Amino acid sequence: MKCLVVLTGAGMSAESGIRTFRDSNGLWNNYRIEEVASPEAWEKHPEVVLEFYNQRRKQLFEVEPNAGHRALVRLEEKFDVQIITQNVDDLHERAGSSHVLHLHGELKKARSTVDPDLVYELDHWELKMGDTCEKGSQLRPHIVWFGEPVPLFDQAVQIAKTADIFLVIGTSLVVYPAAGLIRYVERDVPKFYVDPQAFPVHGVPKLEVIREKAGKVLPKLVEKMLNRFA
Ligand code: NAD
């Protein structure tokens, strides 16, 4: 089976009703995103950081996967599909995708602030000051914040290197290191980039740019891939 690797960003979930940070002008309640999504923010005002993620999590319990998420599931009929997502939502999993690597963490998980291996599933939206891990420390969102290392990046690179086909969806390809993954894909591998506002990508051979919304174009593109490459 050919390996089809998919890299997704915030645009993948836009048609489910989750705004991209760019759509919100990079602001939340007059805070810049970096002021609520960074270790410095957590140090300075943890209650604001928790509230920001609580609102994101609350919304996540109310939205559904869109036609784009569902189309990607169909690819599993004929490909070994590996999804690498920058999204912290769980819409790929809820649509039915089997292999999803969350580069930037997961909204529905919390983790200990003294032991990063202590990660907990959240079955409710609210994480509060005073909610602690089994070692007694405050729980934080299980999110990779701006300025923090991306622990799963090496694993993502290994996956990207195995791609026979590479598909990028709904990301501006400016947030590193995720944006650099496409450069690890073999030169002769066919690559597709779906984003209505895709920036030009230089020095990447065999790249077809499709300036369309994911939910609109993916059902057709998936059909084409199942016929053409499988
Ligand atoms: P980004 O840099 O990945 O940009 C979003 C991209 O989505 C833009 O290029 C935009 O043109 C494109 N887009 C918008 N609507 C689309 C559609 N319908 N179909 C296809 N593409 C579409 O993301 P960002 O918003 O700047 O966020 C930066 C980081 O913040 C992300 O990498 C992610 O970690 C996090 N984030 C996650 C979520 C989520 O989990 N759903 C939402 C917002 C931000």
Coordinates of N, CA and C and ligand atoms in Angstrom, one line a residue:
M1 N 0.8 -1.2 0.0 CA 0.0 0.0 0.0 C 0.9 1.3 0.0
K2 N 0.5 2.2 -0.8 CA 1.3 3.5 -0.9 C 1.0 4.3 0.4
C3 N 2.0 5.0 0.8 CA 1.8 5.8 2.0 C 1.5 7.3 1.6
L4 N 0.3 7.7 2.1 CA -0.1 9.0 1.8 C -0.1 9.9 3.1
V5 N 0.8 10.9 3.1 CA 1.0 11.7 4.3 C 0.2 13.0 4.1
V6 N -0.5 13.4 5.2 CA -1.3 14.6 5.1 C -0.8 15.5 6.3
L7 N -0.5 16.8 5.9 CA -0.2 17.8 6.9 C -1.4 18.8 7.0
T8 N -2.0 18.9 8.2 CA -3.1 19.8 8.2 C -2.9 21.0 9.2
G9 N -3.5 22.1 8.9 CA -3.4 23.3 9.8 C -4.8 23.8 10.1
A10 N -4.9 24.9 10.7 CA -6.2 25.5 11.2 C -7.3 25.6 10.2
G11 N -6.9 25.8 8.9 CA -7.9 25.9 7.8 C -8.7 24.6 7.6
M12 N -8.1 23.5 8.0 CA -8.8 22.2 7.9 C -10.1 22.2 8.7
S13 N -10.1 22.9 9.8 CA -11.2 22.9 10.7 C -12.1 24.2 10.6
A14 N -11.7 25.1 9.7 CA -12.4 26.4 9.6 C -13.9 26.1 9.2
E15 N -14.1 25.2 8.3 CA -15.5 25.0 7.9 C -16.4 24.2 9.0
S16 N -15.7 23.8 10.0 CA -16.4 23.2 11.2 C -16.9 24.3 12.1
G17 N -16.3 25.5 11.9 CA -16.7 26.7 12.7 C -15.6 27.1 13.7
I18 N -14.4 26.4 13.6 CA -13.3 26.8 14.5 C -12.5 27.8 13.7
R19 N -12.4 29.1 14.3 CA -11.7 30.1 13.6 C -10.2 29.9 13.6
T20 N -9.5 30.2 12.5 CA -8.1 30.2 12.5 C -7.6 31.4 13.3
F21 N -6.4 31.4 13.8 CA -5.9 32.6 14.5 C -5.8 33.8 13.6
R22 N -5.5 33.6 12.3 CA -5.4 34.7 11.4 C -6.8 35.3 11.1
D23 N -7.9 34.5 11.1 CA -9.2 35.0 11.0 C -9.5 36.0 12.1
S24 N -9.0 35.7 13.3 CA -9.3 36.5 14.5 C -8.3 37.6 14.6
N25 N -7.6 37.9 13.5 CA -6.5 38.9 13.6 C -5.5 38.7 14.7
G26 N -5.3 37.4 15.0 CA -4.3 37.0 16.0 C -4.7 37.6 17.4
L27 N -6.0 37.8 17.6 CA -6.4 38.4 18.9 C -7.4 37.5 19.6
W28 N -7.4 37.6 20.9 CA -8.5 37.0 21.7 C -8.8 37.9 22.9
N29 N -10.0 38.4 23.0 CA -10.3 39.3 24.1 C -9.3 40.4 24.3
N30 N -8.8 41.0 23.1 CA -7.8 42.0 23.1 C -6.4 41.5 23.6
Y31 N -6.2 40.2 23.8 CA -4.9 39.7 24.0 C -4.3 39.2 22.7
R32 N -3.0 39.4 22.5 CA -2.4 38.8 21.4 C -2.3 37.3 21.7
I33 N -2.4 36.4 20.7 CA -2.4 35.0 20.9 C -1.1 34.6 21.7
E34 N 0.0 35.2 21.4 CA 1.2 34.9 22.1 C 1.1 35.2 23.6
E35 N 0.2 36.1 24.0 CA 0.0 36.5 25.4 C -0.8 35.5 26.1
V36 N -1.4 34.5 25.4 CA -2.2 33.5 26.1 C -1.7 32.1 25.7
A37 N -0.8 32.0 24.8 CA -0.3 30.7 24.4 C 1.2 30.6 24.4
S38 N 1.8 30.9 25.6 CA 3.2 30.9 25.8 C 3.5 30.6 27.2
P39 N 4.7 30.0 27.5 CA 5.1 29.8 28.9 C 5.1 31.0 29.7
E40 N 5.5 32.2 29.1 CA 5.5 33.4 29.8 C 4.1 33.8 30.3
A41 N 3.1 33.6 29.4 CA 1.7 33.9 29.7 C 1.3 33.0 30.9
W42 N 1.7 31.8 30.9 CA 1.3 30.8 32.0 C 1.9 31.3 33.3
E43 N 3.1 31.8 33.2 CA 3.8 32.3 34.4 C 3.1 33.5 34.9
K44 N 2.7 34.4 34.0 CA 2.2 35.7 34.4 C 0.7 35.6 34.8
H45 N -0.1 35.0 34.0 CA -1.6 35.0 34.4 C -2.2 33.6 33.9
P46 N -1.9 32.6 34.8 CA -2.4 31.2 34.4 C -3.9 31.2 34.2
E47 N -4.6 32.0 35.0 CA -6.1 31.9 35.0 C -6.6 32.4 33.6
V48 N -5.9 33.4 33.0 CA -6.3 33.9 31.7 C -6.0 32.8 30.6
V49 N -4.9 32.1 30.8 CA -4.5 31.0 29.8 C -5.5 29.9 29.9
L50 N -5.9 29.5 31.2 CA -6.9 28.4 31.3 C -8.2 28.8 30.7
E51 N -8.6 30.1 30.9 CA -9.9 30.5 30.3 C -9.9 30.5 28.8
F52 N -8.7 30.9 28.2 CA -8.6 30.9 26.7 C -8.8 29.5 26.2
Y53 N -8.1 28.5 26.8 CA -8.3 27.1 26.4 C -9.6 26.5 26.8
N54 N -10.2 27.0 27.9 CA -11.5 26.5 28.3 C -12.5 26.9 27.2
Q55 N -12.4 28.1 26.7 CA -13.4 28.5 25.7 C -13.2 27.7 24.4
R56 N -11.9 27.5 24.0 CA -11.6 26.6 22.8 C -12.2 25.2 23.0
R57 N -12.0 24.7 24.2 CA -12.5 23.3 24.5 C -14.0 23.2 24.5
K58 N -14.6 24.2 25.1 CA -16.1 24.3 25.1 C -16.6 24.2 23.7
Q59 N -16.0 25.0 22.9 CA -16.5 25.1 21.5 C -16.3 23.7 20.8
L60 N -15.2 23.1 21.1 CA -14.9 21.8 20.5 C -15.9 20.8 20.8
F61 N -16.5 20.8 22.0 CA -17.6 19.9 22.3 C -18.9 20.2 21.5
E62 N -18.9 21.4 20.8 CA -20.1 21.8 20.1 C -20.0 21.7 18.6
V63 N -18.8 21.4 18.0 CA -18.7 21.4 16.6 C -18.5 20.0 16.1
E64 N -18.6 19.8 14.8 CA -18.5 18.5 14.1 C -17.4 18.5 13.0
P65 N -16.9 17.3 12.7 CA -16.0 17.3 11.5 C -16.7 17.7 10.3
N66 N -16.0 18.3 9.3 CA -16.6 18.7 8.1 C -16.3 17.7 6.9
A67 N -16.8 18.1 5.7 CA -16.7 17.2 4.6 C -15.3 16.9 4.2
G68 N -14.4 17.9 4.5 CA -12.9 17.6 4.3 C -12.4 16.6 5.2
H69 N -12.7 16.6 6.5 CA -12.2 15.6 7.4 C -12.7 14.2 7.0
R70 N -14.0 14.2 6.6 CA -14.6 12.9 6.2 C -14.0 12.4 4.9
A71 N -13.7 13.3 4.0 CA -13.1 12.8 2.7 C -11.7 12.1 3.0
L72 N -11.0 12.6 3.9 CA -9.6 12.1 4.2 C -9.8 10.6 4.7
V73 N -10.9 10.3 5.4 CA -11.1 9.0 6.0 C -11.2 8.0 4.8
R74 N -11.8 8.4 3.7 CA -12.0 7.5 2.6 C -10.7 7.1 1.9
L75 N -9.7 7.9 2.1 CA -8.4 7.6 1.5 C -7.8 6.2 2.1
E76 N -8.3 5.9 3.3 CA -7.8 4.7 4.0 C -8.3 3.4 3.2
E77 N -9.2 3.6 2.3 CA -9.7 2.4 1.6 C -8.5 1.8 0.7
K78 N -7.6 2.8 0.3 CA -6.6 2.3 -0.6 C -5.2 2.7 -0.3
F79 N -5.0 3.6 0.8 CA -3.7 4.0 1.1 C -3.4 3.8 2.6
D80 N -2.1 3.7 2.9 CA -1.7 3.8 4.3 C -1.7 5.3 4.6
V81 N -2.7 5.9 5.3 CA -2.8 7.3 5.5 C -2.3 7.7 6.9
Q82 N -1.3 8.6 6.9 CA -0.7 9.2 8.1 C -1.0 10.7 8.2
I83 N -1.8 11.1 9.2 CA -2.1 12.5 9.3 C -1.2 13.2 10.3
I84 N -0.5 14.2 9.9 CA 0.2 15.0 10.9 C -0.5 16.3 11.0
T85 N -1.0 16.6 12.2 CA -1.8 17.9 12.3 C -1.2 18.9 13.3
Q86 N -1.4 20.2 12.9 CA -1.0 21.2 13.8 C -2.2 21.6 14.7
N87 N -3.3 21.0 14.4 CA -4.5 21.4 15.1 C -4.6 20.6 16.4
V88 N -5.2 21.3 17.4 CA -5.3 20.7 18.7 C -6.7 20.2 18.9
D89 N -7.6 20.3 17.9 CA -8.9 19.7 18.0 C -8.8 18.2 17.7
D90 N -10.0 17.5 17.9 CA -10.0 16.1 17.6 C -10.9 15.7 16.5
L91 N -11.0 16.6 15.5 CA -12.0 16.4 14.4 C -11.5 15.3 13.4
H92 N -10.2 15.1 13.2 CA -9.8 14.0 12.4 C -10.2 12.7 13.0
E93 N -10.0 12.6 14.3 CA -10.3 11.3 15.0 C -11.8 11.1 15.0
R94 N -12.5 12.1 15.2 CA -14.0 12.0 15.3 C -14.6 11.7 13.9
A95 N -13.9 12.1 12.8 CA -14.4 11.8 11.5 C -14.1 10.3 11.2
G96 N -13.0 9.7 11.9 CA -12.7 8.3 11.7 C -11.3 8.0 11.2
S97 N -10.5 9.0 11.1 CA -9.1 8.8 10.7 C -8.4 8.0 11.7
S98 N -7.5 7.0 11.2 CA -6.9 6.0 12.2 C -5.6 6.5 12.8
H99 N -4.8 7.2 11.9 CA -3.4 7.6 12.4 C -3.3 9.1 12.4
V100 N -3.3 9.7 13.6 CA -3.2 11.2 13.7 C -2.1 11.5 14.7
L101 N -1.2 12.3 14.2 CA -0.1 12.8 15.1 C -0.3 14.2 15.4
H102 N -0.5 14.6 16.6 CA -0.8 16.0 17.0 C 0.5 16.7 17.4
L103 N 1.0 17.4 16.4 CA 2.3 18.1 16.6 C 2.2 19.2 17.7
H104 N 1.1 19.9 17.8 CA 1.0 21.0 18.8 C 0.1 20.6 20.0
G105 N -0.1 19.4 20.2 CA -0.8 19.0 21.4 C -2.3 18.8 21.2
E106 N -3.0 18.5 22.3 CA -4.5 18.2 22.2 C -5.3 18.9 23.2
L107 N -6.3 19.6 22.7 CA -7.2 20.4 23.6 C -7.9 19.6 24.7
K108 N -8.2 18.4 24.3 CA -9.0 17.6 25.3 C -8.1 16.8 26.2
K109 N -6.8 17.2 26.3 CA -5.9 16.6 27.3 C -5.3 17.7 28.2
A110 N -5.0 17.3 29.4 CA -4.3 18.2 30.4 C -3.0 17.5 30.8
R111 N -2.0 18.2 31.3 CA -0.9 17.5 31.8 C -0.3 18.2 33.0
S112 N 0.4 17.4 33.8 CA 1.0 17.8 35.0 C 2.1 18.9 34.7
T113 N 2.3 19.8 35.7 CA 3.3 20.8 35.5 C 4.7 20.4 36.2
V114 N 4.6 19.2 36.8 CA 5.9 18.7 37.4 C 6.4 17.5 36.6
D115 N 5.5 16.8 36.0 CA 5.9 15.5 35.3 C 5.2 15.5 33.9
P116 N 5.9 15.8 32.8 CA 5.3 15.9 31.5 C 4.7 14.6 31.0
D117 N 5.1 13.5 31.7 CA 4.5 12.2 31.3 C 3.1 11.9 31.8
L118 N 2.8 12.8 32.8 CA 1.4 12.6 33.3 C 0.4 13.4 32.5
V119 N -0.3 12.7 31.6 CA -1.2 13.4 30.7 C -2.6 12.7 30.9
Y120 N -3.6 13.6 31.0 CA -4.9 13.1 31.3 C -5.9 13.5 30.3
E121 N -6.9 12.6 29.9 CA -8.0 12.9 29.0 C -9.0 13.8 29.8
L122 N -9.5 14.8 29.2 CA -10.6 15.6 29.8 C -11.9 15.2 29.2
D123 N -12.9 14.9 30.0 CA -14.2 14.6 29.5 C -15.2 15.8 29.6
H124 N -14.7 16.9 30.1 CA -15.5 18.1 30.3 C -14.6 19.3 29.8
W125 N -15.2 20.5 29.6 CA -14.5 21.5 29.0 C -13.7 22.4 29.9
E126 N -14.0 22.3 31.2 CA -13.4 23.3 32.1 C -12.2 22.8 32.9
L127 N -11.0 23.5 32.7 CA -9.9 23.2 33.5 C -9.6 24.4 34.4
K128 N -9.6 24.1 35.8 CA -9.6 25.3 36.7 C -8.3 25.4 37.5
M129 N -8.0 26.5 38.0 CA -6.9 26.7 39.0 C -7.3 25.8 40.2
G130 N -6.3 25.0 40.6 CA -6.6 24.1 41.7 C -6.9 22.7 41.3
D131 N -7.0 22.5 39.9 CA -7.1 21.1 39.4 C -5.7 20.6 39.3
T132 N -5.4 19.4 40.0 CA -4.1 19.0 40.1 C -3.9 17.6 39.6
C133 N -2.6 17.2 39.3 CA -2.2 15.9 38.9 C -2.1 15.0 40.1
E134 N -1.8 13.7 39.9 CA -1.7 12.9 41.1 C -0.5 13.2 42.0
K135 N 0.4 14.0 41.5 CA 1.5 14.5 42.4 C 1.3 15.8 43.0
G136 N 0.1 16.3 42.8 CA -0.3 17.5 43.5 C -0.1 18.8 42.8
S137 N 0.5 18.8 41.5 CA 0.8 20.0 40.9 C -0.4 20.5 40.0
Q138 N -0.4 21.8 39.7 CA -1.5 22.3 38.9 C -1.4 21.7 37.5
L139 N -2.6 21.4 36.9 CA -2.7 20.9 35.6 C -2.6 22.0 34.6
R140 N -2.0 21.9 33.4 CA -1.9 22.9 32.4 C -2.5 22.2 31.1
P141 N -2.9 23.0 30.1 CA -3.3 22.5 28.8 C -2.2 21.6 28.2
H142 N -2.6 20.5 27.6 CA -1.6 19.7 26.9 C -1.3 20.3 25.5
I143 N -0.7 21.4 25.4 CA -0.6 22.2 24.2 C 0.9 22.6 24.1
V144 N 1.4 22.6 22.9 CA 2.8 23.1 22.6 C 2.6 24.6 22.4
W145 N 3.1 25.4 23.4 CA 3.0 26.8 23.3 C 4.1 27.4 22.4
F146 N 3.9 28.7 22.0 CA 4.9 29.4 21.3 C 6.2 29.4 22.1
G147 N 7.3 29.1 21.5 CA 8.6 29.1 22.2 C 8.9 27.8 22.9
E148 N 8.0 26.8 22.9 CA 8.3 25.5 23.5 C 8.8 24.6 22.4
P149 N 9.6 23.6 22.7 CA 10.0 22.6 21.7 C 8.8 21.8 21.3
V150 N 8.9 21.2 20.1 CA 7.8 20.3 19.5 C 8.3 18.9 19.7
P151 N 7.9 18.2 20.7 CA 8.5 16.9 21.0 C 8.3 15.8 19.9
L152 N 7.2 16.0 19.2 CA 6.9 14.9 18.2 C 7.4 15.3 16.8
F153 N 8.2 16.3 16.7 CA 8.7 16.8 15.4 C 9.5 15.7 14.7
D154 N 10.4 15.1 15.4 CA 11.3 14.1 14.8 C 10.5 12.9 14.2
Q155 N 9.4 12.5 15.0 CA 8.5 11.5 14.5 C 7.8 11.9 13.2
A156 N 7.4 13.2 13.2 CA 6.7 13.7 12.0 C 7.7 13.7 10.8
V157 N 9.0 14.0 11.0 CA 9.9 14.0 9.9 C 10.1 12.6 9.4
Q158 N 10.1 11.6 10.2 CA 10.3 10.2 9.8 C 9.1 9.9 8.9
I159 N 7.9 10.3 9.4 CA 6.7 10.0 8.6 C 6.7 10.7 7.2
A160 N 7.1 12.0 7.2 CA 7.2 12.7 6.0 C 8.1 12.1 5.0
K161 N 9.2 11.5 5.5 CA 10.2 10.9 4.6 C 9.7 9.6 3.9
T162 N 8.7 9.0 4.5 CA 8.1 7.8 3.9 C 7.0 8.0 2.9
A163 N 6.7 9.3 2.7 CA 5.5 9.6 1.9 C 5.7 9.2 0.4
D164 N 4.7 8.6 -0.2 CA 4.6 8.4 -1.6 C 3.8 9.5 -2.3
I165 N 2.9 10.1 -1.5 CA 2.1 11.2 -1.9 C 2.0 12.1 -0.7
F166 N 2.1 13.4 -0.9 CA 2.1 14.3 0.3 C 1.0 15.4 0.0
L167 N 0.2 15.6 1.0 CA -1.0 16.5 0.9 C -0.9 17.5 2.1
V168 N -0.9 18.8 1.7 CA -0.9 19.8 2.8 C -2.3 20.6 2.7
I169 N -2.9 20.7 3.8 CA -4.2 21.4 3.8 C -4.4 22.4 4.9
G170 N -4.8 23.6 4.5 CA -5.2 24.7 5.4 C -4.2 25.2 6.4
T171 N -3.0 25.3 5.9 CA -1.9 25.9 6.7 C -1.2 27.0 5.9
S172 N -0.8 28.1 6.6 CA -0.1 29.1 5.8 C 1.3 28.8 5.6
L173 N 1.8 27.7 6.2 CA 3.2 27.2 6.1 C 4.1 28.3 6.5
V174 N 3.8 29.0 7.6 CA 4.7 30.0 8.2 C 5.1 29.6 9.7
V175 N 4.3 28.7 10.3 CA 4.6 28.3 11.7 C 5.6 27.2 11.7
Y176 N 6.8 27.5 12.1 CA 7.9 26.4 12.1 C 7.9 25.8 13.5
P177 N 8.4 24.5 13.6 CA 9.0 23.7 12.5 C 8.1 23.0 11.5
A178 N 6.8 23.0 11.8 CA 5.8 22.2 11.0 C 5.9 22.6 9.5
A179 N 6.1 23.9 9.3 CA 6.1 24.4 7.9 C 7.3 23.8 7.1
G180 N 8.3 23.4 7.8 CA 9.5 22.8 7.1 C 9.3 21.4 6.7
L181 N 8.2 20.7 7.2 CA 8.1 19.3 6.9 C 8.1 18.9 5.5
I182 N 7.5 19.8 4.7 CA 7.4 19.5 3.2 C 8.8 19.3 2.6
R183 N 9.8 19.9 3.2 CA 11.2 19.9 2.7 C 11.8 18.5 2.9
Y184 N 11.2 17.7 3.8 CA 11.8 16.4 4.1 C 11.2 15.3 3.1
V185 N 10.2 15.7 2.3 CA 9.5 14.8 1.4 C 10.4 14.6 0.2
E186 N 10.5 13.4 -0.3 CA 11.4 13.1 -1.5 C 11.0 14.0 -2.6
R187 N 12.0 14.4 -3.4 CA 11.7 15.3 -4.5 C 10.7 14.8 -5.5
D188 N 10.8 13.5 -5.9 CA 9.9 13.0 -7.0 C 8.5 12.6 -6.5
V189 N 8.2 12.9 -5.2 CA 6.9 12.5 -4.7 C 5.9 13.6 -5.1
P190 N 4.7 13.2 -5.6 CA 3.7 14.2 -5.9 C 3.1 14.9 -4.6
K191 N 3.0 16.3 -4.7 CA 2.6 17.0 -3.5 C 1.4 17.9 -3.9
F192 N 0.5 18.1 -3.0 CA -0.7 18.9 -3.2 C -0.8 19.8 -2.1
Y193 N -1.2 21.1 -2.3 CA -1.4 22.1 -1.3 C -2.7 22.8 -1.4
V194 N -3.6 22.5 -0.5 CA -5.0 23.0 -0.6 C -5.1 24.1 0.4
D195 N -5.3 25.3 0.0 CA -5.5 26.5 0.8 C -6.0 27.7 0.0
P196 N -7.1 28.3 0.3 CA -7.6 29.4 -0.6 C -6.6 30.5 -0.7
Q197 N -5.8 30.7 0.4 CA -4.8 31.8 0.3 C -3.4 31.3 0.4
A198 N -3.2 30.2 -0.3 CA -1.8 29.6 -0.3 C -0.8 30.6 -0.8
F199 N 0.3 30.7 0.0 CA 1.4 31.5 -0.4 C 2.2 30.7 -1.4
P200 N 3.0 31.4 -2.3 CA 3.9 30.6 -3.2 C 4.9 29.8 -2.3
V201 N 5.2 28.6 -2.7 CA 6.2 27.8 -2.0 C 7.3 27.6 -3.0
H202 N 8.5 28.1 -2.6 CA 9.6 28.0 -3.6 C 10.5 26.8 -3.3
G203 N 11.1 26.2 -4.3 CA 12.0 25.1 -4.2 C 11.5 23.8 -3.8
V204 N 10.2 23.6 -4.0 CA 9.6 22.3 -3.7 C 9.0 21.7 -5.0
P205 N 9.7 20.7 -5.6 CA 9.3 20.2 -6.9 C 8.0 19.4 -6.8
K206 N 7.3 19.2 -7.9 CA 6.1 18.4 -8.1 C 5.0 18.8 -7.1
L207 N 4.9 20.1 -6.9 CA 3.8 20.7 -6.0 C 2.7 21.3 -6.8
E208 N 1.5 20.8 -6.6 CA 0.3 21.4 -7.2 C -0.5 22.2 -6.2
V209 N -0.6 23.5 -6.4 CA -1.3 24.3 -5.4 C -2.8 24.4 -5.8
I210 N -3.7 24.2 -4.9 CA -5.2 24.2 -5.2 C -5.8 25.3 -4.2
R211 N -6.1 26.4 -4.8 CA -6.6 27.5 -4.0 C -8.1 27.4 -3.8
E212 N -8.5 26.5 -3.0 CA -9.9 26.2 -2.7 C -10.1 25.9 -1.2
K213 N -11.3 25.9 -0.8 CA -11.6 25.5 0.6 C -11.6 24.0 0.7
A214 N -11.1 23.5 1.9 CA -10.9 22.1 2.1 C -12.2 21.3 1.9
G215 N -13.2 21.8 2.6 CA -14.5 21.1 2.6 C -15.1 21.0 1.2
K216 N -14.8 22.0 0.3 CA -15.3 21.9 -1.0 C -14.5 21.0 -1.9
V217 N -13.2 21.1 -1.9 CA -12.4 20.5 -2.9 C -11.9 19.1 -2.5
L218 N -11.8 18.8 -1.2 CA -11.3 17.5 -0.8 C -12.1 16.3 -1.2
P219 N -13.4 16.3 -1.2 CA -14.2 15.2 -1.7 C -13.8 14.8 -3.1
K220 N -13.6 15.9 -4.0 CA -13.3 15.7 -5.4 C -11.8 15.2 -5.5
L221 N -10.9 15.8 -4.7 CA -9.5 15.5 -4.8 C -9.2 14.1 -4.3
V222 N -10.0 13.7 -3.3 CA -9.8 12.3 -2.8 C -10.2 11.3 -3.8
E223 N -11.4 11.6 -4.5 CA -11.9 10.7 -5.5 C -10.8 10.5 -6.6
K224 N -10.2 11.6 -7.0 CA -9.2 11.6 -8.0 C -8.0 10.8 -7.6
M225 N -7.6 11.0 -6.3 CA -6.4 10.2 -5.8 C -6.7 8.7 -5.8
L226 N -7.9 8.4 -5.4 CA -8.2 6.9 -5.3 C -8.2 6.3 -6.7
N227 N -8.5 7.1 -7.7 CA -8.5 6.6 -9.1 C -7.1 6.6 -9.7
R228 N -6.4 7.7 -9.4 CA -5.1 7.9 -10.1 C -3.9 7.2 -9.5
F229 N -3.8 7.2 -8.2 CA -2.6 6.8 -7.5 C -2.6 5.4 -6.9
A230 N -3.8 4.9 -6.5 CA -3.9 3.7 -5.7 C -3.4 2.5 -6.4
Ligands
NAD1 P1 -2.2 28.6 10.0 O1 -1.0 29.4 9.9 O2 -2.1 27.2 9.7 O3 -3.2 29.4 8.9 C1 -4.5 29.0 8.6 C2 -4.6 28.7 7.1 O4 -5.9 28.2 6.8 C3 -4.5 30.0 6.2 O5 -3.5 29.9 5.3 C4 -5.9 30.1 5.5 O6 -5.8 30.6 4.2 C5 -6.3 28.7 5.5 N1 -7.7 28.4 5.5 C6 -8.8 29.2 6.0 N2 -9.9 28.6 5.7 C7 -9.7 27.5 5.0 C8 -10.5 26.5 4.4 N3 -11.8 26.5 4.5 N4 -9.9 25.4 3.7 C9 -8.5 25.4 3.6 N5 -7.7 26.3 4.1 C10 -8.3 27.4 4.8 O7 -3.0 28.7 11.3 P2 -3.2 29.8 12.3 O8 -4.7 30.1 12.3 O9 -2.3 31.0 12.1 O10 -2.8 29.1 13.6 C11 -1.5 28.8 14.0 C12 -1.5 27.6 14.9 O11 -2.5 27.7 15.9 C13 -1.8 26.3 14.2 O12 -0.7 25.7 13.6 C14 -2.4 25.5 15.4 O13 -1.5 24.9 16.2 C15 -3.1 26.5 16.2 N6 -4.6 26.6 15.9 C16 -5.3 25.4 15.9 C17 -6.7 25.4 15.7 C18 -7.4 24.1 15.7 O14 -7.0 23.2 16.4 N7 -8.5 23.9 15.0 C19 -7.3 26.6 15.3 C20 -6.6 27.8 15.3 C21 -5.2 27.7 15.6

